[in-house]
């Protein structure tokens, strides 16, 4: 094909790839937020920092807020999770506070 067709194909492929990566990040963050508890937090926390928390900042905030809303009994766990993430990445803590 022409150069223009190739560029369009590359752009579409790139958009699809980015969306796939974003959905994968959302799935992993939701899974970790749902998995964390008082007994495994120390082990699960490093898994959060393996993910792209800069890109997934909004996803993380939304996931924690949804989890807390549906399970208020675990508020202390989500608060501890946010506190630890906040020590390493204060912009994530600020976003959760703002929302």
XYZ file of C-alpha atoms in Angstrom:
99
model
C 0.000 0.000 0.000
C 0.910 3.652 0.020
C 2.783 5.410 2.794
C -0.458 7.068 3.952
C -2.203 3.690 4.220
C 0.709 2.287 6.196
C 0.663 5.256 8.602
C -3.082 4.842 9.137
C -2.638 1.115 9.775
C 0.201 1.815 12.243
C -1.922 4.440 14.016
C -4.923 2.099 14.337
C -2.710 -0.730 15.534
C -1.083 1.615 18.050
C -4.468 2.852 19.332
C -5.675 -0.743 19.701
C -2.456 -1.698 21.446
C -2.706 1.248 23.853
C -6.317 0.417 24.635
C -5.414 -3.235 25.213
C -2.601 -2.214 27.594
C -4.932 0.201 29.431
C -7.643 -2.468 29.843
C -5.015 -4.940 31.038
C -3.740 -2.396 33.585
C -7.304 -1.766 34.802
C -7.917 -5.504 35.181
C -4.686 -6.003 37.141
C -5.337 -3.007 39.426
C -8.910 -4.133 40.121
C -7.660 -7.646 40.835
C -5.034 -6.420 43.285
C -7.445 -4.046 45.053
C -9.915 -6.919 45.445
C -7.172 -9.310 46.569
C -5.552 -7.143 49.257
C -6.408 -7.850 52.898
C -4.910 -7.403 56.346
C -2.939 -10.666 56.089
C -1.440 -10.300 52.602
C -0.951 -6.525 52.231
C 2.807 -6.775 52.763
C 3.027 -9.326 49.936
C 0.543 -7.662 47.566
C 1.957 -4.112 47.811
C 5.057 -4.834 45.692
C 2.699 -6.091 42.952
C 1.083 -2.623 42.834
C 4.468 -0.982 42.306
C 5.265 -3.380 39.444
C 2.342 -1.807 37.545
C 2.391 1.562 35.806
C 0.800 3.611 38.603
C 1.560 6.869 36.816
C -0.518 5.853 33.818
C -3.056 4.029 35.986
C -3.465 6.730 38.624
C -7.132 7.375 37.797
C -7.841 3.667 37.424
C -6.343 2.982 40.842
C -8.304 5.797 42.486
C -11.560 4.594 40.936
C -10.875 0.968 41.834
C -10.118 1.732 45.490
C -13.126 4.039 45.811
C -15.477 1.434 44.272
C -14.084 -1.316 46.503
C -14.515 0.829 49.601
C -18.083 1.752 48.627
C -19.075 -1.868 48.100
C -17.209 -3.145 51.212
C -17.111 -0.363 53.849
C -16.051 -2.954 56.424
C -12.616 -2.995 54.696
C -12.154 0.796 54.778
C -9.132 0.471 57.080
C -7.422 -1.824 54.557
C -8.018 0.570 51.656
C -6.851 3.485 53.808
C -3.637 1.620 54.640
C -3.145 0.765 50.959
C -3.559 4.420 49.949
C -1.232 5.525 52.753
C 1.576 3.228 51.585
C 1.148 4.119 47.906
C 1.070 7.795 48.937
C 4.525 7.507 50.551
C 6.046 6.456 47.215
C 3.740 8.328 44.823
C 2.051 11.322 46.489
C 0.252 12.313 43.266
C -1.799 9.090 43.559
C -2.796 9.905 47.141
C -3.714 13.476 46.164
C -5.975 12.225 43.370
C -7.853 9.879 45.697
C -8.207 12.692 48.215
C -9.523 15.041 45.518
C -12.056 12.532 44.195
